[in-house]
Short mmCIF file of C-alpha atoms in Angstrom, two decimals:
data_model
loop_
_atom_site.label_atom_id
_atom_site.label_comp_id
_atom_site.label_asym_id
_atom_site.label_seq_id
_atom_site.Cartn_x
_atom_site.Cartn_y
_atom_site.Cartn_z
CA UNK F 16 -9.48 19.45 24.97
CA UNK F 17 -8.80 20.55 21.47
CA UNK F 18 -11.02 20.55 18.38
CA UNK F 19 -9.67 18.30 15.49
CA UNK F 20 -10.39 18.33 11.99
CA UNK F 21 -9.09 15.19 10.22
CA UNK F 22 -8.91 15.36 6.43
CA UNK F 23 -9.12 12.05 4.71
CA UNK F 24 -10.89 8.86 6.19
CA UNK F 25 -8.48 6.02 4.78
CA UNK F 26 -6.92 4.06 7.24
CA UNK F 27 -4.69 6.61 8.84
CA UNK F 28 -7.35 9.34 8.91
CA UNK F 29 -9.51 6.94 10.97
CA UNK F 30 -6.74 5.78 12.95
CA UNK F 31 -5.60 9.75 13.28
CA UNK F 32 -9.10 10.21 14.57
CA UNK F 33 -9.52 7.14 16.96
CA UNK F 34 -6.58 7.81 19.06
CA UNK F 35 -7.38 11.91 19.30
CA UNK F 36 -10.72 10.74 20.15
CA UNK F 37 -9.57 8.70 23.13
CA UNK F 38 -7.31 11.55 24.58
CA UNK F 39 -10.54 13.08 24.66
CA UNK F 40 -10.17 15.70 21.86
CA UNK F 41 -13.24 16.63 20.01
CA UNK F 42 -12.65 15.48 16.24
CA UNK F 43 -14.62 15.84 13.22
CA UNK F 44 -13.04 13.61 10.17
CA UNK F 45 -13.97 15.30 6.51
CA UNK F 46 -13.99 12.49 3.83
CA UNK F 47 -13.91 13.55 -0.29
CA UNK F 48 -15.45 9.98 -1.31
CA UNK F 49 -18.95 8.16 -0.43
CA UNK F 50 -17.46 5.55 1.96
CA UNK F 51 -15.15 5.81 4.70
CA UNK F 52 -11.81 3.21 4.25
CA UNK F 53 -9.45 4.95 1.38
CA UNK F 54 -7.72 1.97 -0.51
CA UNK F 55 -9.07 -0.15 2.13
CA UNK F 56 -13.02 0.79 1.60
CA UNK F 57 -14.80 -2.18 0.57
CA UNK F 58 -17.48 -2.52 -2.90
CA UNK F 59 -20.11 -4.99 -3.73
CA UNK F 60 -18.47 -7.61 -6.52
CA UNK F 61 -21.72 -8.77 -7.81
CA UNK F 62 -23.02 -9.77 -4.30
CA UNK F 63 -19.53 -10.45 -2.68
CA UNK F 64 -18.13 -7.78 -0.29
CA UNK F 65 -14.76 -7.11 -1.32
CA UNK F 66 -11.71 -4.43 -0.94
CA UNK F 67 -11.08 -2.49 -4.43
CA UNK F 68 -7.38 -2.34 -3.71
CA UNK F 69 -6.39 -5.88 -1.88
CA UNK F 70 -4.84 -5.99 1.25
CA UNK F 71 -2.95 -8.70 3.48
CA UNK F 72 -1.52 -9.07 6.84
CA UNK F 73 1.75 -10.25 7.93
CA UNK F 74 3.18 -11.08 10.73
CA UNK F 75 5.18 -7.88 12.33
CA UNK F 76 2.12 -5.70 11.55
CA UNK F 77 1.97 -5.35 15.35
CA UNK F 78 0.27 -2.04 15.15
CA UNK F 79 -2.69 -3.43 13.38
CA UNK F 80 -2.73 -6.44 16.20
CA UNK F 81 -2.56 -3.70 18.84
CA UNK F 82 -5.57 -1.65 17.02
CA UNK F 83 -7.58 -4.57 16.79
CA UNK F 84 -7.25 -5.58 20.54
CA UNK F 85 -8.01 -1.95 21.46
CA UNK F 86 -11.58 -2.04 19.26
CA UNK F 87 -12.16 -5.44 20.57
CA UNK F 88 -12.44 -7.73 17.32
CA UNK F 89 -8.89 -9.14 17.86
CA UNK F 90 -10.62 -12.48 17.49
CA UNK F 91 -11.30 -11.55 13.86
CA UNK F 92 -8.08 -12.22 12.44
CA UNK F 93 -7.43 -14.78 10.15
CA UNK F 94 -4.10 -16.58 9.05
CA UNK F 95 -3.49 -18.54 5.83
CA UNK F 96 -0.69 -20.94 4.53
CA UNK F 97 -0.22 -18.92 1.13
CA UNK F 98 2.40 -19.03 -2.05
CA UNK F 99 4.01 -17.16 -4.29
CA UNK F 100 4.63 -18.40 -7.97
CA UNK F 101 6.69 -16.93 -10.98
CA UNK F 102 5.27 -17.42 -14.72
CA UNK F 103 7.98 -17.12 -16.90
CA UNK F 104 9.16 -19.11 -20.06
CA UNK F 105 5.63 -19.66 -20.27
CA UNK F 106 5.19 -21.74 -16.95
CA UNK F 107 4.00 -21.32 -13.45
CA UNK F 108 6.58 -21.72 -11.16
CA UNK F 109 6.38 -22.26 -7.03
CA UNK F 110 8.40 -19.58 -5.52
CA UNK F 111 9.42 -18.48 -2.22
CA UNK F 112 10.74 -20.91 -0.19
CA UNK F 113 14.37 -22.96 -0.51
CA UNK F 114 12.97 -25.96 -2.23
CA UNK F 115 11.23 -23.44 -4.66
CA UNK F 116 14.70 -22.18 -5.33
CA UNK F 117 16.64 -24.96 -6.04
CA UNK F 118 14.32 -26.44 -8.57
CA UNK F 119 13.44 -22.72 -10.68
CA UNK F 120 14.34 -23.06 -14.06
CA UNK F 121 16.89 -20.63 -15.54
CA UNK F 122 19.28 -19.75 -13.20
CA UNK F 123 22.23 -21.27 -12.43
CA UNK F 124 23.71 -23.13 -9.00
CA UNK F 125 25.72 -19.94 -8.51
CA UNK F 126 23.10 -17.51 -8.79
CA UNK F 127 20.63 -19.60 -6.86
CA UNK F 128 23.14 -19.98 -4.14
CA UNK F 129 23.57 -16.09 -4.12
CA UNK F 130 19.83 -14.88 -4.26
CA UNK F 131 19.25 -17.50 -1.16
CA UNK F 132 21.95 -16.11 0.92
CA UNK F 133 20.44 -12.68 -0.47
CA UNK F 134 16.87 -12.98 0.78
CA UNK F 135 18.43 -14.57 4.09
CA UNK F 136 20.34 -11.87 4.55
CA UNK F 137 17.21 -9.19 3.81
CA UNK F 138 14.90 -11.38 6.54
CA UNK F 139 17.22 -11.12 9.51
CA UNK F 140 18.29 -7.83 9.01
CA UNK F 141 16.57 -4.97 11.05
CA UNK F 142 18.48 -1.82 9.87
CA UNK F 143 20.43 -1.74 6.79
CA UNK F 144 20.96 2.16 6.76
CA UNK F 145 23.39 1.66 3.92
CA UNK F 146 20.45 0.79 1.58
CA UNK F 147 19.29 4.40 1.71
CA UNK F 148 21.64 5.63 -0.51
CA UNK F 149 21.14 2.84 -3.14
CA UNK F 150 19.50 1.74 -5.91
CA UNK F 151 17.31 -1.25 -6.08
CA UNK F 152 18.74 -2.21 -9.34
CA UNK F 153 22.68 -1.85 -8.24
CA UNK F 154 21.54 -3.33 -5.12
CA UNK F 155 20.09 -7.06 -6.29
CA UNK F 156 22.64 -6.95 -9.41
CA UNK F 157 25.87 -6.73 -6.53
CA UNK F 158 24.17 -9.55 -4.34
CA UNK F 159 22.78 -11.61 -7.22
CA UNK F 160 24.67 -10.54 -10.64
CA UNK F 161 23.20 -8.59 -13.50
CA UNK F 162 21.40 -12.02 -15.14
CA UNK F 163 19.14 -12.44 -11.61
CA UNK F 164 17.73 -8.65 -11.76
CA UNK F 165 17.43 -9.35 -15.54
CA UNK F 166 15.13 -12.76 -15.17
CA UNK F 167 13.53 -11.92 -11.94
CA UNK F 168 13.24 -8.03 -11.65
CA UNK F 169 13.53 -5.73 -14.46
CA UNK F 170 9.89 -6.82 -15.85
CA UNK F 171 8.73 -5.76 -12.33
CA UNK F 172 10.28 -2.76 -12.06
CA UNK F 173 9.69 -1.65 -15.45
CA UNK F 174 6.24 -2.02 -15.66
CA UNK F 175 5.57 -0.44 -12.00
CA UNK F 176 7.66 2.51 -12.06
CA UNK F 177 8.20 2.50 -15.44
CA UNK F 178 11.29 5.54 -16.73
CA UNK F 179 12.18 6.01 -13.14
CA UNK F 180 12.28 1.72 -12.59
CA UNK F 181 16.58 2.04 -12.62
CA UNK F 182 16.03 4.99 -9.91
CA UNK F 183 14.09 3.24 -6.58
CA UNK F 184 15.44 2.80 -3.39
CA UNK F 185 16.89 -0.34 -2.41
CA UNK F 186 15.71 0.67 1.26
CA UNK F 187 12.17 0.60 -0.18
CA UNK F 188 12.31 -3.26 -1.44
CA UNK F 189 14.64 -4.69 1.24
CA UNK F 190 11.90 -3.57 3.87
CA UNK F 191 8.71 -5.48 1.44
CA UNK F 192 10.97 -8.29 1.08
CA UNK F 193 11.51 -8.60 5.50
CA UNK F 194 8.27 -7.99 6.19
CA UNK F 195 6.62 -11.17 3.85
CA UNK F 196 9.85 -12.88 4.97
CA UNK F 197 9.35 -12.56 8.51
CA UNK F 198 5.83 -13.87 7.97
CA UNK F 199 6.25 -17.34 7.66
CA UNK F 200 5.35 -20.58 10.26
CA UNK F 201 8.44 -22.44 9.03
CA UNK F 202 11.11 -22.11 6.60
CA UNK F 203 9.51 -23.71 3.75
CA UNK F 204 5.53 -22.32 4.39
CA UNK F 205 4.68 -18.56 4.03
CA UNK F 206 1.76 -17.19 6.19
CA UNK F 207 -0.32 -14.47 5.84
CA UNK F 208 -2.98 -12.78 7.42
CA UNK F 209 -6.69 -11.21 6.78
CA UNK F 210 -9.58 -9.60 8.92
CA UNK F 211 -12.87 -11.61 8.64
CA UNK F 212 -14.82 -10.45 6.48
CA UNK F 213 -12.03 -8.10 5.03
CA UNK F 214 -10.94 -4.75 6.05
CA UNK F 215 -14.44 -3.24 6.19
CA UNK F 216 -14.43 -4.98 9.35
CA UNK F 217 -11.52 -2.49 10.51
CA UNK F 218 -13.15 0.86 9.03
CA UNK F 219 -16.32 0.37 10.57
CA UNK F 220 -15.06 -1.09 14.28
CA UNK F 221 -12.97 2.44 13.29
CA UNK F 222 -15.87 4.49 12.59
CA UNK F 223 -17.91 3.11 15.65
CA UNK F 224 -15.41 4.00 18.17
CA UNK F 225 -15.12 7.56 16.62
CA UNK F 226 -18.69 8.24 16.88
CA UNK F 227 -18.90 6.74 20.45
CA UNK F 228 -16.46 8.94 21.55
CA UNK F 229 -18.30 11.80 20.25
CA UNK F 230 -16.23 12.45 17.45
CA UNK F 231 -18.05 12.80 13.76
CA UNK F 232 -16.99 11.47 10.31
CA UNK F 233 -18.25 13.60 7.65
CA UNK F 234 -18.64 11.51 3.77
CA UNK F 235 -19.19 13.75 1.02
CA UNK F 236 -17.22 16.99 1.93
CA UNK F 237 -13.80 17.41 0.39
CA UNK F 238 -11.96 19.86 2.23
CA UNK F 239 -11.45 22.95 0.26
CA UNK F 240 -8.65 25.16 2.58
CA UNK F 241 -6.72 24.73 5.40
CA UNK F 242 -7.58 28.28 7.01
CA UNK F 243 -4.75 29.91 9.34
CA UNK F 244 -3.95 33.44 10.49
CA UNK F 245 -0.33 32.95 8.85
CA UNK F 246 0.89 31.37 12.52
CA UNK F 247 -1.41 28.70 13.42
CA UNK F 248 -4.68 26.88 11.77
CA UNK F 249 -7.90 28.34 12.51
CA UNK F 250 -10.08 25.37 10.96
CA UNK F 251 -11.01 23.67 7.31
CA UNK F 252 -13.11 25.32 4.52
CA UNK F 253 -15.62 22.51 2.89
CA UNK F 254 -18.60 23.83 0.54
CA UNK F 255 -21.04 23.09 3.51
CA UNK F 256 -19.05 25.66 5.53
CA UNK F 257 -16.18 26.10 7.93
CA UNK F 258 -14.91 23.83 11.05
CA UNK F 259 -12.99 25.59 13.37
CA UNK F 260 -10.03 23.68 14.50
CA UNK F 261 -7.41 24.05 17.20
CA UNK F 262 -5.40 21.48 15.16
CA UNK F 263 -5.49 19.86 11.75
CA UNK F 264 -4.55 15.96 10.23
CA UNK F 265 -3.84 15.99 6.35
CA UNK F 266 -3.84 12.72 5.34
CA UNK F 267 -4.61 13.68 1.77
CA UNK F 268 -1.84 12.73 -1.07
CA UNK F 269 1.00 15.24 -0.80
CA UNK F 270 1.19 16.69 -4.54
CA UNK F 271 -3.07 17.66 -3.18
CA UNK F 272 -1.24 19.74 -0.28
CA UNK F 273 -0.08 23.11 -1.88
CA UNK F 274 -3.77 23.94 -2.70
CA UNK F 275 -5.08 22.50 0.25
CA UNK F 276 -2.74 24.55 2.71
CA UNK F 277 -1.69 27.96 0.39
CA UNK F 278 -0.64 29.29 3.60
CA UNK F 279 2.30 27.04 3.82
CA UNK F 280 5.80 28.66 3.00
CA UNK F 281 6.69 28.22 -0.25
CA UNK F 282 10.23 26.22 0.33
CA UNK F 283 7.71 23.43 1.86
CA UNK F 284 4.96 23.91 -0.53
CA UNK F 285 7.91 22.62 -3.43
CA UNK F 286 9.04 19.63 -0.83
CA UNK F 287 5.32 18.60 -1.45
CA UNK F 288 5.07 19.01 -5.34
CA UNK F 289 8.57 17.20 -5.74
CA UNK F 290 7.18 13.91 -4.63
CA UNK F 291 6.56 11.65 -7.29
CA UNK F 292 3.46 8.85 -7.49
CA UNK F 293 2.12 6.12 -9.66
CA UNK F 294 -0.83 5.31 -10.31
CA UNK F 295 -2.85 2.13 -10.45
CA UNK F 296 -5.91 1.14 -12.80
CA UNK F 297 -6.78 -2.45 -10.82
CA UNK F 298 -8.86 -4.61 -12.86
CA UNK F 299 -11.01 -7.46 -9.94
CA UNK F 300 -12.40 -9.59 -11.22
CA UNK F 301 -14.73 -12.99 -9.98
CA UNK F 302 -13.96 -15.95 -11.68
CA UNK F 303 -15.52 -19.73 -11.84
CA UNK F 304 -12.22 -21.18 -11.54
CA UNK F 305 -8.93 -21.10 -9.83
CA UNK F 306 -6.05 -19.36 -12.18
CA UNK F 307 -3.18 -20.57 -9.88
CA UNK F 308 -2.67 -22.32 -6.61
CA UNK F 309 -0.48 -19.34 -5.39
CA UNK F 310 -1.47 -15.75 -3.65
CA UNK F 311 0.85 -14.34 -5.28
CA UNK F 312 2.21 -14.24 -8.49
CA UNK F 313 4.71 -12.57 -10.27
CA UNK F 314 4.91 -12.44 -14.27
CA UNK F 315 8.18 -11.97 -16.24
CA UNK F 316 7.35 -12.44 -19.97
CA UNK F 317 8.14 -9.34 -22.08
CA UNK F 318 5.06 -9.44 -23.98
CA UNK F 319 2.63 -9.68 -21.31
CA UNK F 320 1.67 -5.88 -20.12
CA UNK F 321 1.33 -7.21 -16.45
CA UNK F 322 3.44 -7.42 -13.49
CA UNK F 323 1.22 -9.70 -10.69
CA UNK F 324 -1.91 -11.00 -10.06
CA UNK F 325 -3.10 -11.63 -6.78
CA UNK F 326 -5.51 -14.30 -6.24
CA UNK F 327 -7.20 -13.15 -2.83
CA UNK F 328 -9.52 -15.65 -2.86
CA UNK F 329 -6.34 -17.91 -1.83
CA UNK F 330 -5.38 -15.83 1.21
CA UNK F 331 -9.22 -15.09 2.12
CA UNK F 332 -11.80 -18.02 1.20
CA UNK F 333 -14.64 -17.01 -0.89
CA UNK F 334 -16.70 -19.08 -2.41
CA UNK F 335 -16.10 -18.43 -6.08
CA UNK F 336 -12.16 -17.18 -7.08
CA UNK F 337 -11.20 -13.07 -6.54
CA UNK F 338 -8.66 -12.34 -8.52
CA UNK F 339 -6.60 -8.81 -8.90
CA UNK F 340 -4.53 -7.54 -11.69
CA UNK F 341 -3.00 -4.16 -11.32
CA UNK F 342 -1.78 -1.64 -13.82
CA UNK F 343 0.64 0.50 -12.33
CA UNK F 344 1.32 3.60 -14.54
CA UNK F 345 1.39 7.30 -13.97
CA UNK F 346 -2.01 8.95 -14.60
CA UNK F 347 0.02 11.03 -18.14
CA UNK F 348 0.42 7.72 -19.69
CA UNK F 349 -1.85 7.26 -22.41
CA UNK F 350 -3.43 3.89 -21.80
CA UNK F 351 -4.58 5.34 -18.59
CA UNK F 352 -7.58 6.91 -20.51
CA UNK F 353 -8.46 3.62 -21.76
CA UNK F 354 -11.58 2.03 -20.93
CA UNK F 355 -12.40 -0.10 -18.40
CA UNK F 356 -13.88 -2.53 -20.76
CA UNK F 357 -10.37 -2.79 -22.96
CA UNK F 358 -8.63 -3.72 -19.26
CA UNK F 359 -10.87 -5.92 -17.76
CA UNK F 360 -10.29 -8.09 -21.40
CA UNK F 361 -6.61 -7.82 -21.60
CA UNK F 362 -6.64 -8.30 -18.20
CA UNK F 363 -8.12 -11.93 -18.68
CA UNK F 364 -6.24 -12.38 -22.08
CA UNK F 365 -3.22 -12.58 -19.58
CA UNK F 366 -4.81 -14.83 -17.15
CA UNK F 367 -5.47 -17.42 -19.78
CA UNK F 368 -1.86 -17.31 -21.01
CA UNK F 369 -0.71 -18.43 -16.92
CA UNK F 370 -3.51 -20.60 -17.35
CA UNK F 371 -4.90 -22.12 -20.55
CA UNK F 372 -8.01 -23.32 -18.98
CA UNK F 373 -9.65 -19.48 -18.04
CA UNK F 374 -11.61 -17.73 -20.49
CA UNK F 375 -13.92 -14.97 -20.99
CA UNK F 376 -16.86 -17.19 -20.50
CA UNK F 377 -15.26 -17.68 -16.31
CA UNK F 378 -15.75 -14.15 -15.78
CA UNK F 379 -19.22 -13.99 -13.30
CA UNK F 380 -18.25 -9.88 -12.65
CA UNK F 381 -15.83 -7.14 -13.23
CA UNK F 382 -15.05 -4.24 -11.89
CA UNK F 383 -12.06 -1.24 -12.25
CA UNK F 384 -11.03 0.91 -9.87
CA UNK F 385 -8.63 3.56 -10.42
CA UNK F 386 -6.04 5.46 -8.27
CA UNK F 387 -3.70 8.99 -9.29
CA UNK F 388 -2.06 8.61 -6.27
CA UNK F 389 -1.83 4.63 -5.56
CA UNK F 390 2.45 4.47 -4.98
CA UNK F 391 5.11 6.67 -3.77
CA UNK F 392 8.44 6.92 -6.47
CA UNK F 393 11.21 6.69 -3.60
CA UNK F 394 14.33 7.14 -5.06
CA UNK F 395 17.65 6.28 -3.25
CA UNK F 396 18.03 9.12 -0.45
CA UNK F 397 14.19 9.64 -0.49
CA UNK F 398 14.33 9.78 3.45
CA UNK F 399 16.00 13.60 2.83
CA UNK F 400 13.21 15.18 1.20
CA UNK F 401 10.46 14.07 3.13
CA UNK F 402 8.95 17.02 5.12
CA UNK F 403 8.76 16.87 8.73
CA UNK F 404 5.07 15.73 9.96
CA UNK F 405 5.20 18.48 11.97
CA UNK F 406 5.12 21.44 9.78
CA UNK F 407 5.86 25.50 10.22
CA UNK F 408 2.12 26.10 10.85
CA UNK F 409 1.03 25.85 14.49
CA UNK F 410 -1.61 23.01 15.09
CA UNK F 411 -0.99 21.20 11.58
CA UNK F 412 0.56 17.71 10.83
CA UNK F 413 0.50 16.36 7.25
CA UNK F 414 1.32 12.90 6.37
CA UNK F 415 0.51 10.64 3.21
CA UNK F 416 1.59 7.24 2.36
CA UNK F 417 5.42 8.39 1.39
CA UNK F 418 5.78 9.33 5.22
CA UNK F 419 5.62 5.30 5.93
CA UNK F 420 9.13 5.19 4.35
CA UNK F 421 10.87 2.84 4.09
CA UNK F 422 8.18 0.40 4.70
CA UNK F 423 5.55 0.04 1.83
CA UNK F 424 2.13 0.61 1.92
CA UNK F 425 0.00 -1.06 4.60
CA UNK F 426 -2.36 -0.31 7.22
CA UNK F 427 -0.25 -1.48 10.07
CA UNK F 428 1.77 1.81 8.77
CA UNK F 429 -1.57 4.08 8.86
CA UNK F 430 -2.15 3.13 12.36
CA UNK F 431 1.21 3.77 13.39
CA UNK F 432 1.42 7.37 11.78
CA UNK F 433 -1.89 8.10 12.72
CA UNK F 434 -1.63 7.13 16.52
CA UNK F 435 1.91 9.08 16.52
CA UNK F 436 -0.20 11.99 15.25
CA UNK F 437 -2.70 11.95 17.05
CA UNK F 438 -0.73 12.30 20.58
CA UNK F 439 1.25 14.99 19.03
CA UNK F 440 -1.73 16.95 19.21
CA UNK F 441 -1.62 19.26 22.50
CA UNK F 442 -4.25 20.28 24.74
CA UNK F 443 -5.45 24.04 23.17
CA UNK F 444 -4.49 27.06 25.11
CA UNK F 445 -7.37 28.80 26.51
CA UNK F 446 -7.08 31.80 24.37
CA UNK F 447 -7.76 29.54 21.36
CA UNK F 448 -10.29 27.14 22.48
CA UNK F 449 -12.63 30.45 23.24
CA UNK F 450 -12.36 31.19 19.80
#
């Protein structure tokens, strides 16, 4: 039996600290923030329990399923005929399925006919290892032509990645564009997926099992220092003390590592600071009315400062409309200091232009969250320079949301990573379990 310290309670941290649990380690998880959960922790939206960062499910998120069955609330997930819509030229637009296609506005037969066969082509693929060494951008302009990334893509990329937008992976977006395509009941009708209640429902079935197994989940208590005798971890420094450890889990953002681990060589300490992330500023907001029919939305109009907004309410039912608008930027850029009040009212200036009908007087609450380290920059070859989990110090694994690569964000990713970390863990030698 070894002693654990897990550093981060997000979804992998929990996950990390679930499975070590069950091979009968004895863990103790150390969480910076108030609330267990990461992007996934839940807030109160003027009565409404609600994630600050939205989530959804899809299909081939098997590790989530698998999870789930494990904590015994399989029965709590939730699928949902959803859409997708583009607002450009100053219209809403249905997008995402063939029909959708045939009847957008503003591209022609030829281009339609080659973004189709495209997207086909990214669904039904399962390795494209060729990708890896690609651009996004050179990517979608050789399938579709330079006019497709222009009407479709550059807005998106520009305003979520912003100087580095020509320099992302086209591994990165062929694997987000197979895993919503995969998660569909037909050809013609997405589907996604939610836990009832929302993730909450996860984190605390999480947090349950951890405690039931003995293990502990400490709120409140930032790790300060990975301690180590040069070779191997001896345990974390928090301000309330020290916990000795036979083995560690970082699950903290990797540019937060250096300081966190100053033992670390100092050829892996740069690996670490080399990785690039965006941040997000993500205005929710609950509305009186609908803004769109469609989940998902994308927006391509040069003078709107938005990329998407997410209407959750249309994946999970609530009884008035949830709506999300995200500001991707890095946390340099100098609207990032702006207030929340000045984004929550552009934020529904840019509703009412997709939809003439919402208005100040439909917001009922509003809240911003904000995020330094909310997305990844992978740049073509970004596999390379990804440390191994496993790193020179005996007993400690690091892994942040960059290590899900290629796939995006999720928490079917956490649980993976965090299960494959957590039975990398050996059984401590004697000598250092008596210590």
């Amino acid at each position: 039996m070894a002693r654990v310290v897990v550093i981060g309670a997000g979804a992998m941290g929990l996950a990390a600290a679930h499975h070590a649990a069950t091979l009968g380690h004895r863990v103790v998880v150390l969480e910076a923030g108030a609330k267990a959960g990461g992007m996934a922790a839940h807030f109160d939206l003027a009565g409404l329990s609600i994630e600050r960062y939205y989530h959804f499910v899809c299909k081939s998120d098997r590790p989530t399923f698998e999870l789930m069955a494990e904590l015994g609330i399989a029965d709590r997930m939730r699928w949902r005929a959803t859409s997708m819509g583009y607002f450009t030229g100053g219209r809403l637009h249905r997008w995402g399925d063939p029909l959708a296609l045939l009847r957008f506005p503003g591209l022609t037969a030829i281009e339609k006919l080659r973004y189709g066969l495209w997207a086909l082509v990214c669904t039904r693929r399962d390795t494209w290892p060729a990708l890896e060494h690609d651009s996004a951008r050179r990517w979608i302009e050789r399938w579709c032509g330079p006019s497709v990334y222009d009407k479709l893509w550059r807005n998106l990329f520009d305003l979520k990645f912003h100087d580095r937008a020509d320099d992302i992976s086209a591994a990165w977006i062929w694997t987000r564009i197979r895993r919503v395509g995969r998660s569909r009941r037909s050809p013609m009708q997405e589907e996604l997926g939610y836990v009832e209640d929302g993730s909450e429902t996860l984190v605390d079935a999480l947090a349950r099992a951890i405690e039931a197994a003995g293990g502990e989940i400490r709120l409140g208590e930032p790790a300060l220092r990975v301690v180590t005798d040069g070779a191997a971890v001896e345990g974390v420094e928090t301000r309330h003390g020290f916990h000795p450890a036979d083995a560690v889990i970082s699950t903290v953002p990797t540019p937060l590592v250096p300081a966190l681990v100053p033992d670390l060589p100092a050829a892996w300490k740069a690996r670490y600071e080399a990785i690039e992330n965006i941040g997000v500023v993500c205005v929710v907001l609950k509305l009186k009315r609908s803004v769109s029919p469609h989940f998902w939305v994308n927006v391509v109009v040069p003078d709107l400062p938005i990329a998407g907004v997410i209407e959750f309410s249309n994946l999970r039912p609530t009884a008035e409309t949830v709506v999300y608008v995200p500001y991707y930027m890095p946390p340099t850029h100098p609207l990032w200091a702006r207030p929340d009040a000045a984004f929550v009212a552009e934020a529904v200036d840019c509703l009412r232009r997709i939809n003439g009908a919402v208005g100040a007087g439909d917001v009922i609450a509003a809240e911003v969250g904000r995020l330094h380290h909310a997305q990844p920059v992978c740049p073509p070859g970004f596999a390379a320079t990804i440390p191994p989990v496993e790193t020179p110090i005996a007993g400690l694994q690091i892994a942040d949301t960059c290590f899900y690569y290629p796939e995006d964000r999720g928490i079917a990713e956490s649980v993976r990573l965090g299960r494959q970390m957590a039975r990398a863990v050996a059984d401590a030698p004697s000598e250092r379990s008596g210590r």
